[in-house]
mmCIF file of C-alpha atoms and ligand atoms in Angstrom:
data_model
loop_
_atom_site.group_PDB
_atom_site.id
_atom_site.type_symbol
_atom_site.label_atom_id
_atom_site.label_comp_id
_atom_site.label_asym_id
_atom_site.label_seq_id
_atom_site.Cartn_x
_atom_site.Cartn_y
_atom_site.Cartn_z
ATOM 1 C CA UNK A 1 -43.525 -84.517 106.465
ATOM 2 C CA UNK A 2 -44.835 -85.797 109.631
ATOM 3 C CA UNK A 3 -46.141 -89.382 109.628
ATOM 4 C CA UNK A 4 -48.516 -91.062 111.848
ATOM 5 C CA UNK A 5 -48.425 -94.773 111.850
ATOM 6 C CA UNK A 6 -52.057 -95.704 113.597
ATOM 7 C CA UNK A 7 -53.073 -100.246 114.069
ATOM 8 C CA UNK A 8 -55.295 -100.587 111.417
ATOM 9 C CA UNK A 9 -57.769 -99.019 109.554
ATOM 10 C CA UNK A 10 -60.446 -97.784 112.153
ATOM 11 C CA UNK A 11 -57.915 -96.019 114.309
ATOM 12 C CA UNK A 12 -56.559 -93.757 110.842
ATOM 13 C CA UNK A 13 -59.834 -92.990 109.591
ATOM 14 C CA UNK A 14 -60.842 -91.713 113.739
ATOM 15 C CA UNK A 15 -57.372 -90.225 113.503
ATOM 16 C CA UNK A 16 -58.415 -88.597 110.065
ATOM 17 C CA UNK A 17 -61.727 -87.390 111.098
ATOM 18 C CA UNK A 18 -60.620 -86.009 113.994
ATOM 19 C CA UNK A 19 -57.699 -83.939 112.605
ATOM 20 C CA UNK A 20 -60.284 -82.356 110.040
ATOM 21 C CA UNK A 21 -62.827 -82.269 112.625
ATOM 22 C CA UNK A 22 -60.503 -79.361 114.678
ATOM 23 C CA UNK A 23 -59.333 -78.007 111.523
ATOM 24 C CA UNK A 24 -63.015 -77.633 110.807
ATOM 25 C CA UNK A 25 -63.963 -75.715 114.063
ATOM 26 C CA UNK A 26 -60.757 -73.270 114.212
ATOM 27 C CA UNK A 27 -62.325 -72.689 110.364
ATOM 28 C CA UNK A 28 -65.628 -73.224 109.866
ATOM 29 C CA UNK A 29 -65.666 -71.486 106.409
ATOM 30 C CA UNK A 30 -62.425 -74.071 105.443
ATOM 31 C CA UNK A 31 -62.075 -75.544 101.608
ATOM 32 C CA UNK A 32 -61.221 -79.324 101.378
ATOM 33 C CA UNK A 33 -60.002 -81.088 98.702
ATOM 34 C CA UNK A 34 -61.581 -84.324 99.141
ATOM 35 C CA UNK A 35 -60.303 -88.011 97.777
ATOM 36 C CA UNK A 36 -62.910 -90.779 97.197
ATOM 37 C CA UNK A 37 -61.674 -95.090 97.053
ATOM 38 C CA UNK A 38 -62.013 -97.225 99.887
ATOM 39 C CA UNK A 39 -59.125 -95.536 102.263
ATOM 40 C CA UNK A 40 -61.316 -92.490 103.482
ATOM 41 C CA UNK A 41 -64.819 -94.666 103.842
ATOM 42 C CA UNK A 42 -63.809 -94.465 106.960
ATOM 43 C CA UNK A 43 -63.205 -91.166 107.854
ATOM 44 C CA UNK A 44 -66.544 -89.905 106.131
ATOM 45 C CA UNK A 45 -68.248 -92.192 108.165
ATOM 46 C CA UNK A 46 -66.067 -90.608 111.458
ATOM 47 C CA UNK A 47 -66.803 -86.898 110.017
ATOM 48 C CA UNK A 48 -70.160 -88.166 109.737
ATOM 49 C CA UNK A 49 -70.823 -89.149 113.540
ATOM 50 C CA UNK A 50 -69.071 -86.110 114.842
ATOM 51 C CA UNK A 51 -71.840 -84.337 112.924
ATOM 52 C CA UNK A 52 -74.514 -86.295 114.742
ATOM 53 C CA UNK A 53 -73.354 -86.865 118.243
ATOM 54 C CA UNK A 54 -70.876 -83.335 118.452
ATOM 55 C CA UNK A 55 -72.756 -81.258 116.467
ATOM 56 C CA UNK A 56 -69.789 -80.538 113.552
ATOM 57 C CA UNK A 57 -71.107 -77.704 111.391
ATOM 58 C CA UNK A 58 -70.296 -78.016 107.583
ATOM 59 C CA UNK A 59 -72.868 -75.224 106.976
ATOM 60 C CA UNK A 60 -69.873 -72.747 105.849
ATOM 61 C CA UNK A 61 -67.537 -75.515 104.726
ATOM 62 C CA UNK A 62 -66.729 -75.810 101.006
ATOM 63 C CA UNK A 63 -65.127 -78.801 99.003
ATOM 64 C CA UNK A 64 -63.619 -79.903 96.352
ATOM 65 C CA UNK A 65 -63.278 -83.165 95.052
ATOM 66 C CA UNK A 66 -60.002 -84.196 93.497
ATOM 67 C CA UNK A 67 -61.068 -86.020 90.761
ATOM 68 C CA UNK A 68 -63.640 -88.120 88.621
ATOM 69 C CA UNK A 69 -63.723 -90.652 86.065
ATOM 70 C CA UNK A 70 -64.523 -89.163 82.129
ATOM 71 C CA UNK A 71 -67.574 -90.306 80.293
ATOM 72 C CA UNK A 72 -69.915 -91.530 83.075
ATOM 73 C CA UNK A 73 -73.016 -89.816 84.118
ATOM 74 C CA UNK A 74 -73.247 -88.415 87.490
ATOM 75 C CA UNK A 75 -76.177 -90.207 88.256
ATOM 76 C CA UNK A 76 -74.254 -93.628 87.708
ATOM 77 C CA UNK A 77 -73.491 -95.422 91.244
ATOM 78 C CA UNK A 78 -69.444 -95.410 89.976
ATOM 79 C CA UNK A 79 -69.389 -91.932 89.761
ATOM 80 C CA UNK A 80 -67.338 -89.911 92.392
ATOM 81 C CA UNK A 81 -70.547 -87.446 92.386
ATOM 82 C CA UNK A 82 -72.382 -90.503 93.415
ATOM 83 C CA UNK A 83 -69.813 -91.536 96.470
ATOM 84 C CA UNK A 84 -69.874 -88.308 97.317
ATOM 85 C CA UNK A 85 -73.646 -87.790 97.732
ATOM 86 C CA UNK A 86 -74.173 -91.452 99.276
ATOM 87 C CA UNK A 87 -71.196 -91.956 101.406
ATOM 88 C CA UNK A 88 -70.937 -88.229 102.945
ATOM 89 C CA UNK A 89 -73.488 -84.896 101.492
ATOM 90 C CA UNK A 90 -76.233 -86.892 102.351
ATOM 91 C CA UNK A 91 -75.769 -87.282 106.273
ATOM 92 C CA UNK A 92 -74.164 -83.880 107.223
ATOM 93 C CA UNK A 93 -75.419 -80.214 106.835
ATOM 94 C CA UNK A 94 -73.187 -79.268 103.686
ATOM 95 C CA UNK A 95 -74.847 -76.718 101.318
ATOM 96 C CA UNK A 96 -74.855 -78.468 97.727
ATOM 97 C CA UNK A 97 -73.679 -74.854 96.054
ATOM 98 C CA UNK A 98 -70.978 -75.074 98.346
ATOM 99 C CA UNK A 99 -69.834 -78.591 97.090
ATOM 100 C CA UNK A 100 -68.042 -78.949 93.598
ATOM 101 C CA UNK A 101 -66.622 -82.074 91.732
ATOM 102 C CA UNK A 102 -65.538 -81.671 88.738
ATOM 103 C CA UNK A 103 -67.821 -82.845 86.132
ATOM 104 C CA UNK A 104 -67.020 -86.040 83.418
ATOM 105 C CA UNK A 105 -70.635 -86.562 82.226
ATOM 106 C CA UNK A 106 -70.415 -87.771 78.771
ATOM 107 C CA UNK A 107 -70.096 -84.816 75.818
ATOM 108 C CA UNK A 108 -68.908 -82.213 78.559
ATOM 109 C CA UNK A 109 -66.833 -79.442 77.187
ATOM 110 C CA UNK A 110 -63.539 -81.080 78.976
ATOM 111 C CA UNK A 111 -61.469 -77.692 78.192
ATOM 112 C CA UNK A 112 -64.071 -75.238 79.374
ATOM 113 C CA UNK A 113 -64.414 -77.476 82.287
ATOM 114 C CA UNK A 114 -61.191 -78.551 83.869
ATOM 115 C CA UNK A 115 -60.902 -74.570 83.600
ATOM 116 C CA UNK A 116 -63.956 -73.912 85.095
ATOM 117 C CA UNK A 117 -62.785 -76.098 88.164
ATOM 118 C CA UNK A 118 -58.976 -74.188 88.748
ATOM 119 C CA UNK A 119 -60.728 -70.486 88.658
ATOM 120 C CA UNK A 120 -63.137 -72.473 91.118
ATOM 121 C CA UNK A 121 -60.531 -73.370 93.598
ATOM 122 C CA UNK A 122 -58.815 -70.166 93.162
ATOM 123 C CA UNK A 123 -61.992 -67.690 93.351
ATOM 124 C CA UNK A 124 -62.649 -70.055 96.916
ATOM 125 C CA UNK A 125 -59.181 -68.564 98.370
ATOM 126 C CA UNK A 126 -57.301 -72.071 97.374
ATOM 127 C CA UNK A 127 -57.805 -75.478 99.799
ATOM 128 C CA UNK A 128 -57.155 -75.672 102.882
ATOM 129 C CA UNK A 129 -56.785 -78.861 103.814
ATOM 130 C CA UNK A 130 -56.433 -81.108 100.927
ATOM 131 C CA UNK A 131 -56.722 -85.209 101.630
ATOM 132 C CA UNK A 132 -55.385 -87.573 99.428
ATOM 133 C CA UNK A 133 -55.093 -91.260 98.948
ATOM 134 C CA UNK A 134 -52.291 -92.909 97.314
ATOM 135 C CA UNK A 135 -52.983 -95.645 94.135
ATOM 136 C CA UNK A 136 -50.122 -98.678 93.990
ATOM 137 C CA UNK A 137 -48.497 -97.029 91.475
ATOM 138 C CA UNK A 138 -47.842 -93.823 93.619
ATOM 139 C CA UNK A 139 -50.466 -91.540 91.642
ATOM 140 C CA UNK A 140 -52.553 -89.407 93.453
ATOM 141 C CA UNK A 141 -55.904 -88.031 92.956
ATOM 142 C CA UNK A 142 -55.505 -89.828 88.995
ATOM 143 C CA UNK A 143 -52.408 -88.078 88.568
ATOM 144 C CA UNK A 144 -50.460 -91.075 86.745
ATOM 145 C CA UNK A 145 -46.458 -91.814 86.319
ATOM 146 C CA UNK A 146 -45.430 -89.501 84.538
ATOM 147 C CA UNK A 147 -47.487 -86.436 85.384
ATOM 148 C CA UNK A 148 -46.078 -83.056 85.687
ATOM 149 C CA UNK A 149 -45.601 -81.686 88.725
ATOM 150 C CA UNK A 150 -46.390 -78.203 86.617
ATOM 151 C CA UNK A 151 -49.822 -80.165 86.181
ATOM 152 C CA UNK A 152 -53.143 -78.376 86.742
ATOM 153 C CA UNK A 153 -57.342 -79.772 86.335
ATOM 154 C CA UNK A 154 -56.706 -81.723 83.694
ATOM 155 C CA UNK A 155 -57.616 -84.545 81.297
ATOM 156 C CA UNK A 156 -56.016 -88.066 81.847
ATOM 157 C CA UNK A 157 -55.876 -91.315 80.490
ATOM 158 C CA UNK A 158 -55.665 -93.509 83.533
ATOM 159 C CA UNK A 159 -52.812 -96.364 84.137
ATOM 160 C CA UNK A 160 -53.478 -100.506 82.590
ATOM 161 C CA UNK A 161 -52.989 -101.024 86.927
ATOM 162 C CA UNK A 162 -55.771 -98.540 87.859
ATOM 163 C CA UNK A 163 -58.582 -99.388 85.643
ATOM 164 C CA UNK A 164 -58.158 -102.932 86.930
ATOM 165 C CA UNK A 165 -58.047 -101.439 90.328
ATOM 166 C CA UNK A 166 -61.424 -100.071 89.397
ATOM 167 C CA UNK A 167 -62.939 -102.845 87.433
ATOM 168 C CA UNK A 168 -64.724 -104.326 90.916
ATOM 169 C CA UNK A 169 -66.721 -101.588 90.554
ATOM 170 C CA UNK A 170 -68.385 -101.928 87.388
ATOM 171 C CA UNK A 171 -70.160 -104.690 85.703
ATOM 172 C CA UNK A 172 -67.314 -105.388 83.142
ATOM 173 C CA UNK A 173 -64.216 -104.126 82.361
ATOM 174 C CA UNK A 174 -65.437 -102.885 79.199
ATOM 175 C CA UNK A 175 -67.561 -100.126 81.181
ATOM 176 C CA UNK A 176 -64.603 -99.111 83.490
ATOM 177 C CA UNK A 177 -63.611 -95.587 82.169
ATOM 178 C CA UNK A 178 -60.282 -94.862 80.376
ATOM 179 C CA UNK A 179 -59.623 -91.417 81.251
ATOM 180 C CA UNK A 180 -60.690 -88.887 84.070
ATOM 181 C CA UNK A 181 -60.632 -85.401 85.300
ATOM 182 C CA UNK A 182 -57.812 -85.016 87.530
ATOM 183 C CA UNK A 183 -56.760 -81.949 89.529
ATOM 184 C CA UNK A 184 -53.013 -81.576 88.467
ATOM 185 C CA UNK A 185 -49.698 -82.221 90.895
ATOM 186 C CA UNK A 186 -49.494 -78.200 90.927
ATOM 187 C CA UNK A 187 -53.086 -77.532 92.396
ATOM 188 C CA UNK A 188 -52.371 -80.105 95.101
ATOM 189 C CA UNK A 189 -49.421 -78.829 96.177
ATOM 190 C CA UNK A 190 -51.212 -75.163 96.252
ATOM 191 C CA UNK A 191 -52.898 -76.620 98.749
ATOM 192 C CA UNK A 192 -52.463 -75.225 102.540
ATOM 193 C CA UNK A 193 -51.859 -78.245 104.370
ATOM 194 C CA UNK A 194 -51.795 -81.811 102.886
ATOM 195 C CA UNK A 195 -53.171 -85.050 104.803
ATOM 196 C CA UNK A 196 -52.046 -88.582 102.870
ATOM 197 C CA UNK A 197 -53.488 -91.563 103.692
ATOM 198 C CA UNK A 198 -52.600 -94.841 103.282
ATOM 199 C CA UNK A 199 -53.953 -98.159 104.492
ATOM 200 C CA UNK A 200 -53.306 -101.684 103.903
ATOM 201 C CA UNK A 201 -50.409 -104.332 102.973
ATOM 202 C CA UNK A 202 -51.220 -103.435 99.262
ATOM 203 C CA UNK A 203 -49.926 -100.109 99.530
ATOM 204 C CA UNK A 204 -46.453 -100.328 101.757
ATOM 205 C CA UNK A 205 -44.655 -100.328 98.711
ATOM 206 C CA UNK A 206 -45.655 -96.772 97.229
ATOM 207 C CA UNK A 207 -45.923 -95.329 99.900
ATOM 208 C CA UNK A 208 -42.127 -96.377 101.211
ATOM 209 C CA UNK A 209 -41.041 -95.097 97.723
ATOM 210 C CA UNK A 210 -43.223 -91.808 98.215
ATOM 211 C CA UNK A 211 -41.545 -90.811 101.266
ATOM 212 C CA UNK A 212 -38.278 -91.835 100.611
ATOM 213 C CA UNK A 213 -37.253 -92.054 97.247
ATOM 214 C CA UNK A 214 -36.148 -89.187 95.439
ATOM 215 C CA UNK A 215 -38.664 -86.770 93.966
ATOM 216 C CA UNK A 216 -39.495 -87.419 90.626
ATOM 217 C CA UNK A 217 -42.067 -87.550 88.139
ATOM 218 C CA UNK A 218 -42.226 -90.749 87.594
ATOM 219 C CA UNK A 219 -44.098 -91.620 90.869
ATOM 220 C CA UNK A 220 -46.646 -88.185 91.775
ATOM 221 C CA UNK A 221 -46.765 -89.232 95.332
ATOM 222 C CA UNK A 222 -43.313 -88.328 95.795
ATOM 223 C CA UNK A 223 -44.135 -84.700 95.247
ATOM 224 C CA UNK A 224 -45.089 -84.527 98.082
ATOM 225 C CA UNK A 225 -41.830 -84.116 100.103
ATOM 226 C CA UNK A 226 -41.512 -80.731 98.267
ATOM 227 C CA UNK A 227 -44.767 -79.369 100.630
ATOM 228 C CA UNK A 228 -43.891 -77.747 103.719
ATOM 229 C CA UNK A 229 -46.857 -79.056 105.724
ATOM 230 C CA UNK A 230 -48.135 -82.762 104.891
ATOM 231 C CA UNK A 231 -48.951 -85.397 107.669
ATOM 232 C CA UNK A 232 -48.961 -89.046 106.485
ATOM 233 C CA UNK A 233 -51.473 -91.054 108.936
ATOM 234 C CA UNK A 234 -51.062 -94.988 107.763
ATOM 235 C CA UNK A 235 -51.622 -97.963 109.241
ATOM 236 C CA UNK A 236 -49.426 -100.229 110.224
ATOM 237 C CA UNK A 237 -49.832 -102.484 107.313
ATOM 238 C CA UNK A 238 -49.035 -99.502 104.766
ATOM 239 C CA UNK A 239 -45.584 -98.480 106.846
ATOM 240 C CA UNK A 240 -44.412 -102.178 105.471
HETATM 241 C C1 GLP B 1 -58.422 -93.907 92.705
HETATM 242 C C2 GLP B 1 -58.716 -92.477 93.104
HETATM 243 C C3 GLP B 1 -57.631 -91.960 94.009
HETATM 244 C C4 GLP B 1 -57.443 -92.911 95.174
HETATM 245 C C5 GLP B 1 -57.036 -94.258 94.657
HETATM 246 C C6 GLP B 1 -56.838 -95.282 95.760
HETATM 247 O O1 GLP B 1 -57.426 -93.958 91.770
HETATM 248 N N1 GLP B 1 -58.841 -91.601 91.978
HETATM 249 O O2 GLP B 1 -57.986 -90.662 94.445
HETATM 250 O O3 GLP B 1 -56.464 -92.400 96.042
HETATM 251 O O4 GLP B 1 -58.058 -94.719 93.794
HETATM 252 O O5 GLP B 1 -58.058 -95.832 96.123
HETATM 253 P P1 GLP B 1 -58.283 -96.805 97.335
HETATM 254 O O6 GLP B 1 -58.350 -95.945 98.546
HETATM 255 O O7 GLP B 1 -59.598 -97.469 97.042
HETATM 256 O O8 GLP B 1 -57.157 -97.743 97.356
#
């Protein structure tokens, strides 16, 4: 694993953009895998201005989100379909057909689904370049403690730490959904190259244990180390 220690958070996310910005233009047809949460605001907001003021083409890019919460409507502002649209679709020249999330709208066939979204992936060629944050408790994507590293798309219930992670989000921590769609620990280590980011005091901890601890399934992050290309940008305040 190569890691990148950057200030603070401007300098990852430019660091971030700019890293997917070349991998973009040696392969304009590239898949992501794409994380959502406060850590890559940043970075969409980079990928966005290299779009406007360099001219990045997305027009033959295709993505794939990592996850999204179960039992929300897309339309709702909380959803990661929402973020998505808002935060990134919205100011480049993505095609929508070429953009897939997987889909927790309430009475979804969750099987037929979380299927739907691995023969996705795989009928794209895999991801390329897959970016992930990483939660205090060392999941990734919503793959919890305790997730397989066997794991594919999935059903989860998410962790008593991360629904109050999310609860700033929603009106009232009744609304904050239990479970999610998650792309497994498997499917992200199919991926092609990994980038992990990490920024902020909050997460030196997990991330300390994710590159240095031994690999187990009792923190996901840590799976990691068995992938033969990942680059860790953090800030200064995640290194600890
Ligand atoms: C959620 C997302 C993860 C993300 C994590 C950290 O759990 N499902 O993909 O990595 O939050 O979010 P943040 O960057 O806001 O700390």
């Amino acid at each position: 694993m190569r890691v990148l220690v950057t200030p603070d958070h401007r300098t990852l996310s430019e660091e971030a953009a700019e890293l997917i910005a070349r991998s973009i233009r040696i392969r304009p047809g590239l898949a992501l895998g794409l994380p959502t949460g406060n850590t890559p605001l940043g970075m969409y907001q980079e990928l966005v201005k290299k779009h406007r003021n360099e001219g990045l083409d997305f027009s033959a890019v295709r993505t794939f989100n990592l996850d999204e919460y179960l039992g929300l409507a897309r339309t709702r502002p909380q959803s990661y379909h929402s973020y998505m649209q808002t935060r990134f679709f919205d100011h480049i020249n993505i095609r929508r057909e070429n953009t897939d999330i997987p889909d927790g709208s309430p009475g979804i066939d969750v099987k037929a689904e979380c299927d739907r979204y691995e023969n996705a992936i795989r009928d794209a060629g895999g991801i390329d370049l897959l970016i992930v944050g990483i939660g205090t408790n060392g999941h990734i994507a919503f793959n919890e403690p305790g997730s397989s590293f066997e794991s594919r798309t999935r059903v989860v219930s998410l962790a008593p730490g991360t629904i109050a992670s999310a609860r700033k989000y929603f009106a009232s921590e009744a609304e904050v959904p239990q479970s999610a769609i998650t792309i497994g620990i498997r499917t992200i280590l199919e991926a092609r190259r990994i980038l992990l980011l990490a920024s902020g005091q909050t997460k030196a901890k997990a991330v300390e244990r994710a590159l240095r601890d031994p690999v187990s399934e009792s923190l996901p992050a840590s799976a990691l180390q068995l992938h033969s290309d990942v680059i860790a940008i953090l800030d200064e305040a995640a290194r600890g």
